[in-house]
Amino acid sequence: MRDSIQIQVEIDKKDIAFMVGLMESYDDFAVVRTVDQKRGLIELLCSPDYVPEVRRLLDSLKDEMSLRVLEHPAQ
């Protein structure tokens, strides 16, 4: 089993700091790493145990902000 799962997400670059704060406020569900600030590409590093909760949170945020989970990110 892997130590962490990476979920790549594209958001508006102005929302990166919001996403960092949000993940921290949810008891560190995930660590946010900025991959490409200009593009708004971030990577969420989370425990395999938290993946379902992180995905539910991301799904709920789609109504509030521009957000796209990259199912098959480029390696």
GROMACS .gro file of C-alpha atoms in nm:
model
   75
    1MET     CA    1   0.000   0.000   0.000
    2ARG     CA    2   0.125   0.347  -0.085
    3ASP     CA    3   0.189   0.607   0.185
    4SER     CA    4   0.003   0.880  -0.003
    5ILE     CA    5  -0.226   0.926  -0.298
    6GLN     CA    6  -0.181   1.219  -0.537
    7ILE     CA    7  -0.490   1.388  -0.679
    8GLN     CA    8  -0.426   1.660  -0.937
    9VAL     CA    9  -0.679   1.939  -0.957
   10GLU     CA   10  -0.710   2.247  -1.178
   11ILE     CA   11  -0.858   2.550  -1.005
   12ASP     CA   12  -0.855   2.923  -1.059
   13LYS     CA   13  -0.513   3.043  -0.947
   14LYS     CA   14  -0.676   3.293  -0.710
   15ASP     CA   15  -0.827   2.997  -0.521
   16ILE     CA   16  -0.499   2.818  -0.442
   17ALA     CA   17  -0.455   2.983  -0.101
   18PHE     CA   18  -0.820   2.911  -0.020
   19MET     CA   19  -0.769   2.542  -0.101
   20VAL     CA   20  -0.459   2.525   0.120
   21GLY     CA   21  -0.650   2.677   0.411
   22LEU     CA   22  -0.950   2.454   0.352
   23MET     CA   23  -0.745   2.134   0.355
   24GLU     CA   24  -0.564   2.247   0.670
   25SER     CA   25  -0.894   2.325   0.842
   26TYR     CA   26  -1.023   1.974   0.774
   27ASP     CA   27  -0.765   1.821   1.008
   28ASP     CA   28  -0.505   1.802   0.735
   29PHE     CA   29  -0.710   1.583   0.498
   30ALA     CA   30  -0.448   1.657   0.238
   31VAL     CA   31  -0.132   1.854   0.180
   32VAL     CA   32  -0.163   2.094  -0.113
   33ARG     CA   33   0.133   2.129  -0.348
   34THR     CA   34   0.129   2.385  -0.627
   35VAL     CA   35   0.243   2.222  -0.951
   36ASP     CA   36   0.184   2.515  -1.190
   37GLN     CA   37   0.065   2.841  -1.034
   38LYS     CA   38  -0.011   3.013  -1.367
   39ARG     CA   39  -0.235   2.726  -1.473
   40GLY     CA   40  -0.388   2.676  -1.127
   41LEU     CA   41  -0.266   2.318  -1.117
   42ILE     CA   42  -0.233   2.175  -0.769
   43GLU     CA   43  -0.172   1.832  -0.629
   44LEU     CA   44  -0.340   1.702  -0.316
   45LEU     CA   45  -0.133   1.448  -0.126
   46CYS     CA   46  -0.352   1.245   0.105
   47SER     CA   47  -0.357   0.923   0.299
   48PRO     CA   48  -0.533   0.638   0.118
   49ASP     CA   49  -0.779   0.632   0.409
   50TYR     CA   50  -0.886   0.992   0.335
   51VAL     CA   51  -0.932   0.960  -0.043
   52PRO     CA   52  -1.312   0.911  -0.030
   53GLU     CA   53  -1.358   1.213   0.196
   54VAL     CA   54  -1.127   1.432  -0.012
   55ARG     CA   55  -1.313   1.335  -0.330
   56ARG     CA   56  -1.651   1.413  -0.166
   57LEU     CA   57  -1.517   1.751  -0.055
   58LEU     CA   58  -1.390   1.826  -0.407
   59ASP     CA   59  -1.725   1.724  -0.556
   60SER     CA   60  -1.908   1.960  -0.321
   61LEU     CA   61  -1.671   2.245  -0.410
   62LYS     CA   62  -1.755   2.217  -0.781
   63ASP     CA   63  -2.076   2.412  -0.711
   64GLU     CA   64  -1.879   2.691  -0.542
   65MET     CA   65  -1.572   2.737  -0.762
   66SER     CA   66  -1.411   2.642  -1.090
   67LEU     CA   67  -1.254   2.305  -1.018
   68ARG     CA   68  -1.157   2.009  -1.232
   69VAL     CA   69  -1.010   1.686  -1.100
   70LEU     CA   70  -0.763   1.540  -1.349
   71GLU     CA   71  -0.840   1.169  -1.355
   72HIS     CA   72  -0.540   1.082  -1.572
   73PRO     CA   73  -0.272   1.342  -1.500
   74ALA     CA   74   0.037   1.357  -1.716
   75GLN     CA   75   0.331   1.182  -1.555
   0.00000   0.00000   0.00000
